[in-house]
Short mmCIF file of C-alpha atoms and ligand atoms in Angstrom, two decimals:
data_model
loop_
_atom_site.label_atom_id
_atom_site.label_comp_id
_atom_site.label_asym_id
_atom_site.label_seq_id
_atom_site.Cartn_x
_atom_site.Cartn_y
_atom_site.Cartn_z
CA UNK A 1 -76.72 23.70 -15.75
CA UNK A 2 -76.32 24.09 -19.78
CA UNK A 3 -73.73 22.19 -21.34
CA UNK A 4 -72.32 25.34 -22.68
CA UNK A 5 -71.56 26.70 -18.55
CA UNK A 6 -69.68 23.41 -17.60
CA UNK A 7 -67.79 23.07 -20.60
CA UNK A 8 -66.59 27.05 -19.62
CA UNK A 9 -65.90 25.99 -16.45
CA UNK A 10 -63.86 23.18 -16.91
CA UNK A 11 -62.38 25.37 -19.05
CA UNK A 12 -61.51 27.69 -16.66
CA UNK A 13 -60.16 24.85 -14.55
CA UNK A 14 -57.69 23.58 -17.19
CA UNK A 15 -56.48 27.08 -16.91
CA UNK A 16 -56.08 26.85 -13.27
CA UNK A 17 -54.65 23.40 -13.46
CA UNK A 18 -51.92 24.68 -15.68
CA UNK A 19 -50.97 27.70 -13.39
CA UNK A 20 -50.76 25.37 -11.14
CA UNK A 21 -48.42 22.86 -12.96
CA UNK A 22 -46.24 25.61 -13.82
CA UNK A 23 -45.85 27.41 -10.09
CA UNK A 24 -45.15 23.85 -9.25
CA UNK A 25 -42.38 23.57 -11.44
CA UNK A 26 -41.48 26.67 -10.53
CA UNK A 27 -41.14 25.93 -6.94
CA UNK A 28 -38.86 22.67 -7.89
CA UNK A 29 -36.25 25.00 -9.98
CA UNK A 30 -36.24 26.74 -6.44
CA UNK A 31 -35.73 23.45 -4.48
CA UNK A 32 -33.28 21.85 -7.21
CA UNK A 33 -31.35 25.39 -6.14
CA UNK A 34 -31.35 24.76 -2.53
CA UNK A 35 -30.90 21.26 -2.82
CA UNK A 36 -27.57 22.85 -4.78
CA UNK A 37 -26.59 25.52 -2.17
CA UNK A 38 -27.42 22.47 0.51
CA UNK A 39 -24.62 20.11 -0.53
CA UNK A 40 -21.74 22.50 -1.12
CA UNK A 41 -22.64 23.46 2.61
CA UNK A 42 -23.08 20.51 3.97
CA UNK A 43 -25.92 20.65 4.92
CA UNK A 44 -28.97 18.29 6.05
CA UNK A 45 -31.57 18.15 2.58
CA UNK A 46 -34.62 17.96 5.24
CA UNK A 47 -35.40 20.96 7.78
CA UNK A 48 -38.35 20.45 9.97
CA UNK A 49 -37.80 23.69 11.28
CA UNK A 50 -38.53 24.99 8.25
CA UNK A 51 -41.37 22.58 7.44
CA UNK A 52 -42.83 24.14 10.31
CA UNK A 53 -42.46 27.61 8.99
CA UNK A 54 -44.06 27.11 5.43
CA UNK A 55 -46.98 25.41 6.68
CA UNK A 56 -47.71 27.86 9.76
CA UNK A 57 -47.20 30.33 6.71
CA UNK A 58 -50.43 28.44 4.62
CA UNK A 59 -52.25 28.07 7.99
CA UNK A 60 -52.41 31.96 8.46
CA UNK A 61 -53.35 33.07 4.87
CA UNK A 62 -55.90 30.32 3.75
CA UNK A 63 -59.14 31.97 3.31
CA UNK A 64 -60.94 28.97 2.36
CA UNK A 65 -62.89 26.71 1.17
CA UNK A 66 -60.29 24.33 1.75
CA UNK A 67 -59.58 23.18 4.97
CA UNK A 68 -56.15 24.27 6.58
CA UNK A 69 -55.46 20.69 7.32
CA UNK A 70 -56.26 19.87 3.56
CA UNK A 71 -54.18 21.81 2.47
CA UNK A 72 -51.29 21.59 4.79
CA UNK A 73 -52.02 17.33 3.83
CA UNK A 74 -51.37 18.84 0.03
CA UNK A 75 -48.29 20.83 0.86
CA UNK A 76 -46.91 18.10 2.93
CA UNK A 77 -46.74 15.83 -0.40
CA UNK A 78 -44.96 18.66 -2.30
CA UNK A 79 -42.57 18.87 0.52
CA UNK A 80 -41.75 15.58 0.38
CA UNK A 81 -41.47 15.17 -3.56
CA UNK A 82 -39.31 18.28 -3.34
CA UNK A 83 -37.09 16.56 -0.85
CA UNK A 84 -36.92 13.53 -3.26
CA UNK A 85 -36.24 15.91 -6.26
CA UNK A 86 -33.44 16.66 -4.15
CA UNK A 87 -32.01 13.41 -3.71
CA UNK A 88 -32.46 12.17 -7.23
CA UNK A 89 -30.12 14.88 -8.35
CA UNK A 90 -27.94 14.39 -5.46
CA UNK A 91 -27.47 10.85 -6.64
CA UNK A 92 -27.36 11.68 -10.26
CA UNK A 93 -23.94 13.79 -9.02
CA UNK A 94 -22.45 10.69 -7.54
CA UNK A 95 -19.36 9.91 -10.14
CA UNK A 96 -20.22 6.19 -9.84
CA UNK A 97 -23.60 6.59 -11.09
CA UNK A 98 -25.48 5.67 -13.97
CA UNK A 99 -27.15 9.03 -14.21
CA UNK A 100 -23.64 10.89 -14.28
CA UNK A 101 -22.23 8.12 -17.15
CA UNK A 102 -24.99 6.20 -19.24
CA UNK A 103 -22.34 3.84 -20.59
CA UNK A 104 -20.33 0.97 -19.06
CA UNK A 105 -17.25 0.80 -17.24
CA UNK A 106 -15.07 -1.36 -19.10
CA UNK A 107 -11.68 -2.49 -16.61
CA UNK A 108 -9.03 -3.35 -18.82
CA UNK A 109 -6.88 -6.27 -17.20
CA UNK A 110 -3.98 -7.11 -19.76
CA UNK A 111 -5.97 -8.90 -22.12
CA UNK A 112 -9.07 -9.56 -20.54
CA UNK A 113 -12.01 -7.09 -19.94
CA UNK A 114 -14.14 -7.29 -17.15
CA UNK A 115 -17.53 -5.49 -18.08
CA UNK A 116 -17.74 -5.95 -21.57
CA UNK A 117 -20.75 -8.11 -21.58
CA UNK A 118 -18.81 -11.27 -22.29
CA UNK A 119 -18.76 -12.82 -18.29
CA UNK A 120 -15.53 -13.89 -16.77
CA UNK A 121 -14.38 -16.00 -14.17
CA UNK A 122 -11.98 -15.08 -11.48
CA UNK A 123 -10.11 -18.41 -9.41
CA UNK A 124 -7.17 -19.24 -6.96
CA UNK A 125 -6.51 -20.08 -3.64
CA UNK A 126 -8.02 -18.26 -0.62
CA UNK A 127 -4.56 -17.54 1.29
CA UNK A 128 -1.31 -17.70 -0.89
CA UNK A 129 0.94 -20.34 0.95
CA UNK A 130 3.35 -21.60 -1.11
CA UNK A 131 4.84 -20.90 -4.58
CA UNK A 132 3.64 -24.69 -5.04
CA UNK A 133 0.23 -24.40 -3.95
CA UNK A 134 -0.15 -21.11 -5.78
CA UNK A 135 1.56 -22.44 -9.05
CA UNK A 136 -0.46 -25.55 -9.18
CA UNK A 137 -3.87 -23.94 -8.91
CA UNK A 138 -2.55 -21.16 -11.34
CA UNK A 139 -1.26 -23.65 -14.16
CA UNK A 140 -4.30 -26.24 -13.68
CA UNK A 141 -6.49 -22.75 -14.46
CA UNK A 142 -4.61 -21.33 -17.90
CA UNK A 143 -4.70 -24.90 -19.40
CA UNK A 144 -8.33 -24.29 -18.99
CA UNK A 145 -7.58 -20.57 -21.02
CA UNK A 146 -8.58 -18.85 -17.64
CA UNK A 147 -6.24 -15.64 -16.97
CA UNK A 148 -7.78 -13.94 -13.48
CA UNK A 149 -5.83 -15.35 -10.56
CA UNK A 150 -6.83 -14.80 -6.71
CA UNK A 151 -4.94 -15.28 -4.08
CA UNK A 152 -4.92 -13.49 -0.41
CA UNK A 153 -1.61 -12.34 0.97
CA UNK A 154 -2.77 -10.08 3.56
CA UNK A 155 -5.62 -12.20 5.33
CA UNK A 156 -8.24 -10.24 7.69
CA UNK A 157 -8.93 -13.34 9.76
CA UNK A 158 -11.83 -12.66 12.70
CA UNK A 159 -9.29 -14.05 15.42
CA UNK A 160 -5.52 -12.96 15.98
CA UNK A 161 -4.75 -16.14 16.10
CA UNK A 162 -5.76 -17.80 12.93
CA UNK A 163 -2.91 -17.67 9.88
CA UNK A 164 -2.82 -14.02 8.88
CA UNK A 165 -0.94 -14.22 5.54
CA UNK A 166 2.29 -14.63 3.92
CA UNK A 167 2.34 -10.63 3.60
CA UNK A 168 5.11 -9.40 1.54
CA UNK A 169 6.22 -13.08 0.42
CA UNK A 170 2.66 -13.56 -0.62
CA UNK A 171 3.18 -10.87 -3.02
CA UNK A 172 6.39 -11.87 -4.41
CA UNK A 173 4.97 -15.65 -4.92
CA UNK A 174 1.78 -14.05 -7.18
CA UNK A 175 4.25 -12.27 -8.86
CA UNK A 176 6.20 -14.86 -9.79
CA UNK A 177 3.35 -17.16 -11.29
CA UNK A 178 1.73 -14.63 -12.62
CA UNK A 179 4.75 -13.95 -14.61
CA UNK A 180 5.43 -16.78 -15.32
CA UNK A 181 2.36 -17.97 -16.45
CA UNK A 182 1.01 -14.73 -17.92
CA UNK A 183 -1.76 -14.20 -15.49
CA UNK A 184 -3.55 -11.19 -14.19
CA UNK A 185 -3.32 -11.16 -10.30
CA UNK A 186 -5.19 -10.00 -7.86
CA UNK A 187 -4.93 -9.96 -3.95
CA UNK A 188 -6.24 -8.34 -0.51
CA UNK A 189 -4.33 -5.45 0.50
CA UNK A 190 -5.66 -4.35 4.07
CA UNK A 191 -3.63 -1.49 5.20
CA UNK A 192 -2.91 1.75 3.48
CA UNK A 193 0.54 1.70 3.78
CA UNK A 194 0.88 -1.12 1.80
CA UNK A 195 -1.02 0.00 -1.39
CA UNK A 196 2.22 1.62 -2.80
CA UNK A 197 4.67 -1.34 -2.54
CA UNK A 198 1.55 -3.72 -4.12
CA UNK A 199 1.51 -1.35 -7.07
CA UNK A 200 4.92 -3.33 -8.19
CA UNK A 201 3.75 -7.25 -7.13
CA UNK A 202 -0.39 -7.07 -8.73
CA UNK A 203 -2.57 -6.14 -10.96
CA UNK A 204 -5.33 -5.51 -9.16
CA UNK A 205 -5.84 -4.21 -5.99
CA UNK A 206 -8.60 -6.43 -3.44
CA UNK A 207 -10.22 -4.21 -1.04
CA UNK A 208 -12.08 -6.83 1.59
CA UNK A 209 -15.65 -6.67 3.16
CA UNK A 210 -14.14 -5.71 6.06
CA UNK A 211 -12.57 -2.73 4.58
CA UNK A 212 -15.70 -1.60 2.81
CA UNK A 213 -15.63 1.56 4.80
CA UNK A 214 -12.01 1.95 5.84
CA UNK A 215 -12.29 5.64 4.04
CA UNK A 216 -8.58 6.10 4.09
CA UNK A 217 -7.83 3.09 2.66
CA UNK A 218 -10.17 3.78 0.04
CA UNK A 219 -8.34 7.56 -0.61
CA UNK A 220 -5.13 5.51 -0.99
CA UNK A 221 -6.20 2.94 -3.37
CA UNK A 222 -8.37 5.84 -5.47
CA UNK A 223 -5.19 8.02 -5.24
CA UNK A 224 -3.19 4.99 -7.31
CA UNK A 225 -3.20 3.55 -11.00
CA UNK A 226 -4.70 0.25 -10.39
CA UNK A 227 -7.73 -1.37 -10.79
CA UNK A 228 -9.34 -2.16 -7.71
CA UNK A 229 -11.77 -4.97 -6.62
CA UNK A 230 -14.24 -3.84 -3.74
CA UNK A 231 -16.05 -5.64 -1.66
CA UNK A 232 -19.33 -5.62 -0.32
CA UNK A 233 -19.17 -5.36 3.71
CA UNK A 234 -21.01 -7.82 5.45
CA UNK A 235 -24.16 -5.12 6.76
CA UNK A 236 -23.19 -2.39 4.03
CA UNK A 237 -27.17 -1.68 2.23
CA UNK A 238 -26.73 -0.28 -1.48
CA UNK A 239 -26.03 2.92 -0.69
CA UNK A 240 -23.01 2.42 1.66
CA UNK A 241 -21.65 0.59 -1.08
CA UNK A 242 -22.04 2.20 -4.20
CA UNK A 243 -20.64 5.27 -1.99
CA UNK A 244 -17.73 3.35 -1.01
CA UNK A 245 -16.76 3.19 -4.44
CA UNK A 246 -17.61 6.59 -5.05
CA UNK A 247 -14.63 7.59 -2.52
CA UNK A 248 -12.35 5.52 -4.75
CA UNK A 249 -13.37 7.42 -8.48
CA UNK A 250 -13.81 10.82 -6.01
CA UNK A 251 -9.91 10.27 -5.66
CA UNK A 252 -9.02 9.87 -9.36
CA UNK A 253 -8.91 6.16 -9.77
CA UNK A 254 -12.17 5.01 -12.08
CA UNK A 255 -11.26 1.30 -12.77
CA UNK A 256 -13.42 -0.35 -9.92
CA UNK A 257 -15.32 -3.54 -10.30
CA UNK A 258 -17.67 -3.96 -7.15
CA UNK A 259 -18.03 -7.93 -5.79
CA UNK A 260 -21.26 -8.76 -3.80
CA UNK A 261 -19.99 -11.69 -1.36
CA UNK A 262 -22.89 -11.98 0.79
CA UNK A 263 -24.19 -10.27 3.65
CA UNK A 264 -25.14 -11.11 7.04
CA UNK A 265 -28.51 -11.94 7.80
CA UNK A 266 -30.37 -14.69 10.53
CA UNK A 267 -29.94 -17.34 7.87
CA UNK A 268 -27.77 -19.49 9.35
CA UNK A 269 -27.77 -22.71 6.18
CA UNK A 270 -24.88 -20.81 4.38
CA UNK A 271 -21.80 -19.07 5.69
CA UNK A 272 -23.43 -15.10 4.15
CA UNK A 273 -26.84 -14.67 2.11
CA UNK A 274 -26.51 -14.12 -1.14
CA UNK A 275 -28.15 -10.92 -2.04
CA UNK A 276 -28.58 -11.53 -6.34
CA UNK A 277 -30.51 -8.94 -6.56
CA UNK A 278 -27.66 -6.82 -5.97
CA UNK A 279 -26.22 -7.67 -9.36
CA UNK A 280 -29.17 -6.02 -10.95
CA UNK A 281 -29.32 -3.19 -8.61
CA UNK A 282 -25.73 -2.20 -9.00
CA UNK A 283 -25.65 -2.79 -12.63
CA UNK A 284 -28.99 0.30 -12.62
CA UNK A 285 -27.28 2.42 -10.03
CA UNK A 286 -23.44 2.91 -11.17
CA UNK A 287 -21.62 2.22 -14.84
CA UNK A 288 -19.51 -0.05 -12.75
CA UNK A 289 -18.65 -3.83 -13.54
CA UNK A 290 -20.34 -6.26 -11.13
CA UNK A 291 -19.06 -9.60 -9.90
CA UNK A 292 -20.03 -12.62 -7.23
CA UNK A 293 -18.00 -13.94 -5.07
CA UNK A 294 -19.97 -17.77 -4.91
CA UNK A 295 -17.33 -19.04 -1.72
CA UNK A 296 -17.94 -16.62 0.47
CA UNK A 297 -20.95 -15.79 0.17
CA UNK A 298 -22.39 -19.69 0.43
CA UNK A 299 -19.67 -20.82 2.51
CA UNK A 300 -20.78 -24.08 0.38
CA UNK A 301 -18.67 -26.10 -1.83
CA UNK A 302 -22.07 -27.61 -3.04
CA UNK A 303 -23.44 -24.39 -3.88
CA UNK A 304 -20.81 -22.96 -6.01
CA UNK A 305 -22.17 -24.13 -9.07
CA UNK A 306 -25.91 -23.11 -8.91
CA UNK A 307 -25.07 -20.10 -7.14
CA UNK A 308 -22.27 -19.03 -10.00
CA UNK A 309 -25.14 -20.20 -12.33
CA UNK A 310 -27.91 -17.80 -11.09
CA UNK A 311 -24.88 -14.72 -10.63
CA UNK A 312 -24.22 -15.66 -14.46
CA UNK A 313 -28.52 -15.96 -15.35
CA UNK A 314 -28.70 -12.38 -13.34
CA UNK A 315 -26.26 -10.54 -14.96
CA UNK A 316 -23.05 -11.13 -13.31
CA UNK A 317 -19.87 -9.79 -15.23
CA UNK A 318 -18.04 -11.52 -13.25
CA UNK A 319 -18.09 -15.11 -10.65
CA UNK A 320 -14.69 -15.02 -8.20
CA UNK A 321 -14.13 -18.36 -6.24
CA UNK A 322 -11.45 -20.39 -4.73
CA UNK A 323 -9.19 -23.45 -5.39
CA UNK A 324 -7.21 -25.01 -3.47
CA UNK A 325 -4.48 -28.00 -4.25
CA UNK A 326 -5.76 -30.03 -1.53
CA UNK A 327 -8.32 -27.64 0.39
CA UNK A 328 -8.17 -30.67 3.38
CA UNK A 329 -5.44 -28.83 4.69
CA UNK A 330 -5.65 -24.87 3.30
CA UNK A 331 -4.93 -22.49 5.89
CA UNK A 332 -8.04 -20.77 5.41
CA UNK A 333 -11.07 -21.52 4.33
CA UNK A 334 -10.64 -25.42 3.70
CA UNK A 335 -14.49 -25.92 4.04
CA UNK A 336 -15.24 -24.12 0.93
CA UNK A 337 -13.15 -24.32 -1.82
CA UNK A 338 -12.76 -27.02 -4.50
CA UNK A 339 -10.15 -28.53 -5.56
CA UNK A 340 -8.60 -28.73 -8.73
CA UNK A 341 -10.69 -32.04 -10.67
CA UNK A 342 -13.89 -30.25 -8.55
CA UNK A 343 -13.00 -27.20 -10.33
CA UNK A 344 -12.37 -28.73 -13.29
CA UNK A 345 -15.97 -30.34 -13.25
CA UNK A 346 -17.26 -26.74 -11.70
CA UNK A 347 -15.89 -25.37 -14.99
CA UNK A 348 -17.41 -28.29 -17.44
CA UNK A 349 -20.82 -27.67 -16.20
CA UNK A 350 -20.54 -23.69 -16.20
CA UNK A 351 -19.18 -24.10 -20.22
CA UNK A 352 -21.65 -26.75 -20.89
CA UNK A 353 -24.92 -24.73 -19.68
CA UNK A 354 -23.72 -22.22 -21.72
CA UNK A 355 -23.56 -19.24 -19.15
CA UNK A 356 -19.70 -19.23 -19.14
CA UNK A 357 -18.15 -18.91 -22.29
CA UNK A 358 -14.36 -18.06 -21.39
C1 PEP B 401 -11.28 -12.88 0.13
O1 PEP B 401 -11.79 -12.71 -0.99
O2 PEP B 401 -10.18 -13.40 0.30
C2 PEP B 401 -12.02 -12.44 1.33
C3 PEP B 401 -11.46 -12.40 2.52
O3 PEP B 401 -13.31 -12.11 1.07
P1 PEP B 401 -14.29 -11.09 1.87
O4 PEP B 401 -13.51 -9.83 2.06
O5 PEP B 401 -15.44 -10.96 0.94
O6 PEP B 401 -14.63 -11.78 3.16
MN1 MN B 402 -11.41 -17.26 1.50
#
């Protein structure tokens, strides 16, 4: 063979190649149009039925030389890159996501911004108990120029019988410090028929790992003019999550900051595991804020600080964890949270290695 006949040949198959690019892309408009049609209906993105159809349809009009099972091998890997065509623009739709909004989220909390690329830190006492406890905790925090109080007032305990909150007094107590000390508050509302009265007690509105997927609780608090922490539930993957949060912006409300807390795995040495690479994942997927919540997740007191290190190192705009006057004899969670000279240190060392600089 001359060199002139292969060079006209390969030719001829550039040609062919580029037909070929272009009915490709011409069958993805298609799909991107279905895909469309498929999720104003409803409707399931993946059809075996008609997977069936199209490659019956290649079986019966392939005249060769390719094998039918060649080619129904080549069509299968279409098929599926059409399917994920489908969900990358499904995704890209999601209000939460990146794709939709390039550009941070930026949650404006008096004077403090969570998001902004300058990390915070968010303390206070697992369950509000007294005015005392709560003031204590709160005033040891702003002489350290900290702002972002915790504190739950509507606890989701595992049994009935365990302290379930101060409820409404809860709220008035936060209130009251937060007044009077000029804090931001924040606290656990569970149920939603509470979400309106909290509007008048806090500032932001805690939605728990256990209420990760309570939909209509996520309506309410989407529905209101608050920002709202949300959890991570204990077995919700990625996805459930970042669409948790999407039913909270889907209702109107876009000032979410999303906590990973841990999730529950066979590791039994700490209380959750620590997924980290969550931080990163969320912070790709959605425009959101993204914070770590180093108590419950470790379950540790003596892994608060390398853990709120490594949630700083990763990304973190954000580390939440608890203090307690005397944590001895909290009503919740006493094995976990530090007290105030433990914070106090926790703090030093989190300002002295430089990755907190509020
Ligand atoms: C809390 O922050 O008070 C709490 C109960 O955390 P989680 O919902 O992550 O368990
Ligand atoms: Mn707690």
């Amino acid at each position: 063979m001359s060199n002139e006949q292969l060079d006209q040949l390969r030719g001829q198959l550039d040609e062919v190649n580029l037909k070929i690019l272009e009915l490709i892309n011409e069958r993805a408009e298609l799909v991107q149009e279905i895909g469309q049609l498929k999720r104003k209906a409803g409707q399931n993105r993946f059809d075996p039925v008609r997977e069936r159809a199209m490659l019956d349809l290649i079986a019966e009009n392939n005249q060769g030389p390719f094998e039918t099972s060649t080619l129904q091998h080549l069509f299968k890997q279409i098929f599926k890159a059409s399917l994920e065509l489908q969900e990358d623009d499904n995704s890209k739709s999601l209000l939460v996501s990146r794709k939709k909004r390039p550009e941070n989220t930026v949650v404006q909390l008096n004077g403090d911004k969570i998001g902004n690329g300058d990390p915070k830190l968010i303390a206070g006492p697992c369950s509000v108990e007294s005015y005392e406890q709560v003031y204590s905790v709160a005033k040891a925090m702003k002489d350290q120029g900290l702002n972002l109080l915790r504190g739950g007032a509507y606890k989701p305990r595992t049994s009935p019988y365990d302290f379930q909150g101060l409820g409404q007094e809860g709220l008035e107590i936060l209130k009251r410090v937060g007044d009077e000390l000029d804090m931001v508050t924040i606290s656990e509302i569970v149920s939603p028929k509470d979400v309106e009265n909290a509007l008048d007690y806090i500032d932001v509105i805690q939605v728990g790992a256990r209420n990760m997927q309570n939909f209509e609780l996520l309506k309410e608090v989407g529905a209101v003019d608050k920002p709202v922490l949300l959890k991570r539930g204990m077995s919700a993957t990625m996805d459930e999550f970042i669409k948790a949060a999407e039913y909270i912006i889907a209702n109107g409300n876009e000032n979410i900051m999303l906590c990973e807390r841990g999730i529950r795995t066979y590791e039994n040495a700490t209380r959750n595991t620590l997924d980290i690479s969550a931080v990163p994942v969320l912070k790709q997927e959605t425009h959101l804020p993204v914070m770590v919540d180093v108590t419950h997740s470790t379950g540790r007191r003596d892994l608060l600080l390398p853990t709120a290190k490594a949630a700083y190192a990763v990304g973190a705009d954000a580390v939440m964890t608890e203090v307690h006057p005397d944590p001895a004899v909290a009503l919740s969670d006493s094995a976990q949270q530090m007290n105030i000279p433990q914070f106090e240190e926790f703090l030093g060392e989190i300002r002295e290695q430089g990755v907190f600089k509020g």
